[in-house]
PDB file of C-alpha atoms in Angstrom:
ATOM      1  CA  PHE A  95     -38.971   4.864   3.532  1.00 68.00           C
ATOM      2  CA  VAL A  96     -39.914   3.354   6.918  1.00 64.00           C
ATOM      3  CA  VAL A  97     -39.834  -0.156   5.469  1.00 63.00           C
ATOM      4  CA  TYR A  98     -36.425   0.501   3.898  1.00 69.00           C
ATOM      5  CA  PHE A  99     -35.145   2.101   7.107  1.00 71.00           C
ATOM      6  CA  LEU A 100     -36.179  -0.845   9.275  1.00 69.00           C
ATOM      7  CA  GLY A 101     -34.645  -3.426   6.942  1.00 72.00           C
ATOM      8  CA  CYS A 102     -31.730  -1.544   5.402  1.00 74.00           C
ATOM      9  CA  LEU A 103     -28.950  -3.141   7.423  1.00 77.00           C
ATOM     10  CA  PRO A 104     -27.740  -6.648   6.601  1.00 76.00           C
ATOM     11  CA  SER A 105     -27.931  -9.200   9.401  1.00 77.00           C
ATOM     12  CA  LEU A 106     -24.113  -9.199   9.448  1.00 78.00           C
ATOM     13  CA  LEU A 107     -22.422  -5.855   8.837  1.00 84.00           C
ATOM     14  CA  PHE A 108     -19.122  -7.587   8.067  1.00 87.00           C
ATOM     15  CA  ASN A 109     -18.664 -11.092   6.753  1.00 86.00           C
ATOM     16  CA  SER A 110     -14.912 -11.220   6.252  1.00 90.00           C
ATOM     17  CA  PRO A 111     -12.572 -14.102   7.038  1.00 90.00           C
ATOM     18  CA  THR A 112     -10.391 -13.674  10.099  1.00 91.00           C
ATOM     19  CA  SER A 113      -6.870 -14.718  10.966  1.00 91.00           C
ATOM     20  CA  THR A 114      -6.341 -17.814  13.046  1.00 89.00           C
ATOM     21  CA  ILE A 115      -4.692 -16.727  16.288  1.00 89.00           C
ATOM     22  CA  LEU A 116      -3.096 -18.603  19.161  1.00 90.00           C
ATOM     23  CA  LEU A 117      -3.012 -16.843  22.542  1.00 87.00           C
ATOM     24  CA  SER A 118      -1.239 -17.889  25.728  1.00 89.00           C
ATOM     25  CA  LYS A 119      -3.127 -18.331  29.006  1.00 90.00           C
ATOM     26  CA  ASP A 120      -2.334 -14.727  29.946  1.00 86.00           C
ATOM     27  CA  GLY A 121      -3.644 -13.358  26.616  1.00 81.00           C
ATOM     28  CA  ARG A 122      -0.334 -12.863  24.812  1.00 86.00           C
ATOM     29  CA  LEU A 123      -0.190 -13.575  21.094  1.00 88.00           C
ATOM     30  CA  MET A 124       1.873 -16.671  20.423  1.00 89.00           C
ATOM     31  CA  ASN A 125       1.134 -17.130  16.720  1.00 90.00           C
ATOM     32  CA  ALA A 126      -1.202 -15.930  13.984  1.00 90.00           C
ATOM     33  CA  ARG A 127      -2.039 -17.071  10.478  1.00 91.00           C
ATOM     34  CA  ILE A 128      -3.166 -14.615   7.823  1.00 92.00           C
ATOM     35  CA  ALA A 129      -6.872 -14.714   6.820  1.00 92.00           C
ATOM     36  CA  GLU A 130      -7.991 -16.387   3.586  1.00 92.00           C
ATOM     37  CA  ASP A 131      -8.242 -13.003   1.835  1.00 93.00           C
ATOM     38  CA  GLY A 132      -4.621 -12.092   2.623  1.00 92.00           C
ATOM     39  CA  GLN A 133      -5.495  -9.672   5.440  1.00 93.00           C
ATOM     40  CA  TRP A 134      -4.296  -9.645   9.034  1.00 93.00           C
ATOM     41  CA  ARG A 135      -7.801  -9.396  10.530  1.00 93.00           C
ATOM     42  CA  PHE A 136      -8.351 -10.734  14.031  1.00 93.00           C
ATOM     43  CA  PRO A 137     -11.813 -11.725  15.307  1.00 92.00           C
ATOM     44  CA  GLU A 138     -14.027  -8.822  16.364  1.00 92.00           C
ATOM     45  CA  MET A 139     -13.071  -7.377  19.729  1.00 91.00           C
ATOM     46  CA  ASP A 140     -15.361  -7.462  22.776  1.00 92.00           C
ATOM     47  CA  SER A 141     -14.425  -3.912  23.758  1.00 93.00           C
ATOM     48  CA  THR A 142     -11.970  -1.170  22.860  1.00 94.00           C
ATOM     49  CA  PRO A 143      -9.524   0.531  25.217  1.00 95.00           C
ATOM     50  CA  LEU A 144     -10.509   3.910  26.632  1.00 96.00           C
ATOM     51  CA  LYS A 145      -7.286   5.476  25.323  1.00 96.00           C
ATOM     52  CA  PHE A 146      -8.088   4.468  21.736  1.00 96.00           C
ATOM     53  CA  ASN A 147     -11.732   5.558  22.074  1.00 96.00           C
ATOM     54  CA  GLU A 148     -10.753   9.020  23.283  1.00 96.00           C
ATOM     55  CA  ALA A 149      -8.081   9.378  20.598  1.00 95.00           C
ATOM     56  CA  ILE A 150     -10.347   8.301  17.727  1.00 94.00           C
ATOM     57  CA  ILE A 151     -13.165  10.587  18.872  1.00 94.00           C
ATOM     58  CA  ALA A 152     -10.774  13.537  19.216  1.00 93.00           C
ATOM     59  CA  PHE A 153      -9.334  12.920  15.749  1.00 90.00           C
ATOM     60  CA  GLU A 154     -12.321  11.674  13.730  1.00 87.00           C
ATOM     61  CA  ASP A 155     -15.616  12.693  15.311  1.00 89.00           C
ATOM     62  CA  HIS A 156     -15.680  15.353  18.041  1.00 87.00           C
ATOM     63  CA  ASP A 157     -19.481  15.151  18.296  1.00 90.00           C
ATOM     64  CA  PHE A 158     -19.643  11.341  18.472  1.00 93.00           C
ATOM     65  CA  TYR A 159     -21.680  11.239  21.680  1.00 94.00           C
ATOM     66  CA  ALA A 160     -23.936  14.128  20.598  1.00 92.00           C
ATOM     67  CA  HIS A 161     -25.170  13.018  17.159  1.00 91.00           C
ATOM     68  CA  ALA A 162     -27.386  10.193  15.953  1.00 88.00           C
ATOM     69  CA  GLY A 163     -25.093   8.924  13.205  1.00 89.00           C
ATOM     70  CA  VAL A 164     -24.912  12.056  11.061  1.00 86.00           C
ATOM     71  CA  SER A 165     -23.287  15.331  12.096  1.00 79.00           C
ATOM     72  CA  PHE A 166     -24.719  18.205  10.099  1.00 81.00           C
ATOM     73  CA  ARG A 167     -22.167  20.434  11.773  1.00 82.00           C
ATOM     74  CA  ALA A 168     -19.313  18.313  10.368  1.00 76.00           C
ATOM     75  CA  ILE A 169     -20.948  18.171   6.936  1.00 74.00           C
ATOM     76  CA  GLY A 170     -21.298  21.969   6.924  1.00 77.00           C
ATOM     77  CA  ARG A 171     -17.689  22.461   8.038  1.00 80.00           C
ATOM     78  CA  ALA A 172     -16.461  20.064   5.343  1.00 74.00           C
ATOM     79  CA  ALA A 173     -18.585  21.737   2.646  1.00 75.00           C
ATOM     80  CA  ILE A 174     -17.189  25.179   3.514  1.00 82.00           C
ATOM     81  CA  SER A 175     -13.581  23.895   3.639  1.00 76.00           C
ATOM     82  CA  ASN A 176     -13.978  22.091   0.313  1.00 72.00           C
ATOM     83  CA  PHE A 177     -15.627  25.106  -1.330  1.00 75.00           C
ATOM     84  CA  LYS A 178     -12.868  27.466  -0.168  1.00 81.00           C
ATOM     85  CA  ALA A 179     -10.125  25.100  -1.351  1.00 79.00           C
ATOM     86  CA  ARG A 180     -11.992  24.324  -4.598  1.00 78.00           C
ATOM     87  CA  ARG A 181     -11.238  20.655  -4.034  1.00 75.00           C
ATOM     88  CA  ILE A 182     -12.037  18.003  -1.463  1.00 72.00           C
ATOM     89  CA  VAL A 183      -9.846  18.607   1.567  1.00 61.00           C
ATOM     90  CA  SER A 184     -12.180  17.407   4.314  1.00 65.00           C
ATOM     91  CA  GLY A 185     -14.999  14.934   4.798  1.00 70.00           C
ATOM     92  CA  GLY A 186     -18.062  15.149   6.974  1.00 71.00           C
ATOM     93  CA  SER A 187     -18.443  11.462   7.795  1.00 83.00           C
ATOM     94  CA  THR A 188     -18.971  10.388  11.368  1.00 90.00           C
ATOM     95  CA  ILE A 189     -17.479   7.216  12.805  1.00 93.00           C
ATOM     96  CA  THR A 190     -20.857   5.531  12.299  1.00 93.00           C
ATOM     97  CA  MET A 191     -21.001   6.632   8.647  1.00 91.00           C
ATOM     98  CA  GLN A 192     -17.496   5.221   8.183  1.00 92.00           C
ATOM     99  CA  ILE A 193     -18.702   1.871   9.530  1.00 94.00           C
ATOM    100  CA  ALA A 194     -21.476   1.968   6.913  1.00 92.00           C
ATOM    101  CA  ARG A 195     -18.977   2.790   4.149  1.00 91.00           C
ATOM    102  CA  MET A 196     -16.609  -0.013   5.205  1.00 91.00           C
ATOM    103  CA  SER A 197     -19.505  -2.477   5.444  1.00 91.00           C
ATOM    104  CA  ARG A 198     -20.929  -1.550   2.038  1.00 89.00           C
ATOM    105  CA  ASN A 199     -17.480  -1.309   0.406  1.00 85.00           C
ATOM    106  CA  SER A 200     -18.868   1.205  -2.076  1.00 81.00           C
ATOM    107  CA  ASP A 201     -17.521   4.127  -4.078  1.00 82.00           C
ATOM    108  CA  ARG A 202     -17.589   7.630  -2.634  1.00 76.00           C
ATOM    109  CA  THR A 203     -20.527   9.279  -4.374  1.00 79.00           C
ATOM    110  CA  PHE A 204     -23.250  11.610  -3.140  1.00 80.00           C
ATOM    111  CA  TYR A 205     -25.816   8.817  -3.524  1.00 86.00           C
ATOM    112  CA  ASN A 206     -23.676   6.405  -1.454  1.00 85.00           C
ATOM    113  CA  LYS A 207     -23.124   9.119   1.183  1.00 84.00           C
ATOM    114  CA  PHE A 208     -26.916   9.452   1.442  1.00 87.00           C
ATOM    115  CA  VAL A 209     -27.326   5.674   1.868  1.00 87.00           C
ATOM    116  CA  GLU A 210     -24.483   5.632   4.424  1.00 89.00           C
ATOM    117  CA  ALA A 211     -26.247   8.380   6.374  1.00 89.00           C
ATOM    118  CA  ILE A 212     -29.435   6.292   6.510  1.00 89.00           C
ATOM    119  CA  TRP A 213     -27.465   3.221   7.559  1.00 90.00           C
ATOM    120  CA  ALA A 214     -25.624   5.279  10.199  1.00 92.00           C
ATOM    121  CA  PHE A 215     -28.856   6.551  11.679  1.00 90.00           C
ATOM    122  CA  ARG A 216     -30.227   2.997  11.733  1.00 90.00           C
ATOM    123  CA  MET A 217     -27.057   1.660  13.391  1.00 93.00           C
ATOM    124  CA  GLU A 218     -27.383   4.326  16.078  1.00 94.00           C
ATOM    125  CA  THR A 219     -30.838   2.927  16.915  1.00 92.00           C
ATOM    126  CA  LEU A 220     -29.531  -0.648  17.163  1.00 92.00           C
ATOM    127  CA  TYR A 221     -26.117  -0.306  18.820  1.00 94.00           C
ATOM    128  CA  SER A 222     -24.717   1.596  21.782  1.00 95.00           C
ATOM    129  CA  LYS A 223     -21.952   4.137  21.211  1.00 96.00           C
ATOM    130  CA  GLU A 224     -19.454   1.737  22.811  1.00 96.00           C
ATOM    131  CA  GLN A 225     -20.555  -1.066  20.473  1.00 96.00           C
ATOM    132  CA  LEU A 226     -20.130   1.250  17.482  1.00 96.00           C
ATOM    133  CA  LEU A 227     -16.585   2.144  18.574  1.00 96.00           C
ATOM    134  CA  THR A 228     -15.787  -1.556  18.908  1.00 96.00           C
ATOM    135  CA  ILE A 229     -17.223  -2.334  15.461  1.00 95.00           C
ATOM    136  CA  TYR A 230     -15.218   0.527  13.955  1.00 96.00           C
ATOM    137  CA  ALA A 231     -11.995  -0.501  15.731  1.00 96.00           C
ATOM    138  CA  SER A 232     -12.428  -4.130  14.652  1.00 95.00           C
ATOM    139  CA  HIS A 233     -12.837  -3.338  10.938  1.00 95.00           C
ATOM    140  CA  ALA A 234     -10.910  -0.145  10.180  1.00 94.00           C
ATOM    141  CA  PRO A 235      -7.868  -0.362   7.873  1.00 93.00           C
ATOM    142  CA  PHE A 236      -4.530   0.247   9.601  1.00 92.00           C
ATOM    143  CA  GLY A 237      -2.148   0.199   6.652  1.00 88.00           C
ATOM    144  CA  GLY A 238      -1.008  -2.454   4.245  1.00 87.00           C
ATOM    145  CA  ASN A 239      -2.995  -5.606   4.870  1.00 92.00           C
ATOM    146  CA  VAL A 240      -3.644  -4.897   8.563  1.00 94.00           C
ATOM    147  CA  VAL A 241      -7.332  -4.609   9.451  1.00 94.00           C
ATOM    148  CA  GLY A 242      -8.646  -3.888  12.929  1.00 95.00           C
ATOM    149  CA  LEU A 243      -7.154  -2.417  16.066  1.00 96.00           C
ATOM    150  CA  GLU A 244      -6.150  -5.725  17.609  1.00 95.00           C
ATOM    151  CA  ALA A 245      -4.165  -6.844  14.549  1.00 95.00           C
ATOM    152  CA  ALA A 246      -2.590  -3.374  14.296  1.00 95.00           C
ATOM    153  CA  SER A 247      -1.692  -3.269  17.977  1.00 95.00           C
ATOM    154  CA  TRP A 248       0.104  -6.608  17.783  1.00 94.00           C
ATOM    155  CA  ARG A 249       1.654  -5.843  14.374  1.00 93.00           C
ATOM    156  CA  TYR A 250       3.071  -2.419  15.190  1.00 94.00           C
ATOM    157  CA  TYR A 251       3.705  -2.616  18.941  1.00 95.00           C
ATOM    158  CA  GLY A 252       3.643  -6.291  19.937  1.00 93.00           C
ATOM    159  CA  LEU A 253       1.003  -5.511  22.554  1.00 93.00           C
ATOM    160  CA  PRO A 254      -2.677  -6.240  23.105  1.00 93.00           C
ATOM    161  CA  PRO A 255      -4.786  -3.103  22.512  1.00 94.00           C
ATOM    162  CA  HIS A 256      -5.597  -2.616  26.207  1.00 94.00           C
ATOM    163  CA  ASP A 257      -1.859  -2.356  27.017  1.00 95.00           C
ATOM    164  CA  LEU A 258      -1.144   0.493  24.566  1.00 96.00           C
ATOM    165  CA  SER A 259       0.267   3.769  25.864  1.00 96.00           C
ATOM    166  CA  TRP A 260      -1.490   7.048  25.091  1.00 96.00           C
ATOM    167  CA  SER A 261       0.931   7.835  22.277  1.00 95.00           C
ATOM    168  CA  GLN A 262       0.567   4.373  20.752  1.00 96.00           C
ATOM    169  CA  ALA A 263      -3.244   4.571  20.907  1.00 96.00           C
ATOM    170  CA  ALA A 264      -3.190   8.052  19.361  1.00 94.00           C
ATOM    171  CA  THR A 265      -0.881   6.897  16.560  1.00 94.00           C
ATOM    172  CA  LEU A 266      -3.199   3.998  15.740  1.00 94.00           C
ATOM    173  CA  ALA A 267      -6.241   6.296  15.910  1.00 92.00           C
ATOM    174  CA  VAL A 268      -4.964   8.402  13.019  1.00 90.00           C
ATOM    175  CA  LEU A 269      -3.924   5.468  10.782  1.00 84.00           C
ATOM    176  CA  PRO A 270      -7.429   4.616   9.440  1.00 79.00           C
ATOM    177  CA  ASN A 271      -7.605   8.153   8.004  1.00 70.00           C
ATOM    178  CA  ALA A 272      -4.654   7.466   5.697  1.00 66.00           C
ATOM    179  CA  PRO A 273      -3.682   3.775   5.977  1.00 56.00           C
ATOM    180  CA  GLY A 274      -1.632   3.983   2.789  1.00 58.00           C
ATOM    181  CA  LEU A 275       0.997   6.087   4.568  1.00 56.00           C
ATOM    182  CA  VAL A 276       2.266   3.084   6.546  1.00 56.00           C
TER     183      VAL A 276
END
C-alpha cells in the first residue's frame, strides 16, 4: 500500500491541449483559438481569485481547510441523504476528490471512489490548499465545451477571473456541479 500510495499520482495530473490565447499588455483577452480537442481550455492559472475560492468552498466543500482530502462527515451526510431518498441525491466528494476524478476521467463506481480517495489524500500531501483550488478551477467543466475558470470568466462575462464580482464568482462556482444546465 505504501509503495502504491507514494507512486499513485501521475507526473502530470492533466495532459490536455489548451487554447491559444492572445492577451493585451494590460491582460485583456484579444483573441483565442479553441484547443485541439474542441474545448475552450486556457492554460492553467497561477492563482484563483479569493471571491471564487470562498464561493466554491461554501458550495462544494465546507470542510476544505479541515480535511486531508477525504471528508468522512460529508460521506456520512451523503449516505444518509441517499438512503432516505432511496436514490443518489448527494455526493460526498471533496474538491480534492473531484480533482482526482477529473484527472482519472473514470466512471463513478465504489472502486473508483476508493481510488480517488487515495489520490486525494496523496494530493493533499503534495500540494497546498491554494494550489489545489487553482488546479480545480483550471480543469473543472463550466458548461458546453468551456473548461476552467479563466475560459468561463471570459466566455460568460468578458472579464478576467480576478475582476469578477461576488455574484459572478458565485454563479461560476456552482456551474461545475451541473455544467450541462448552461
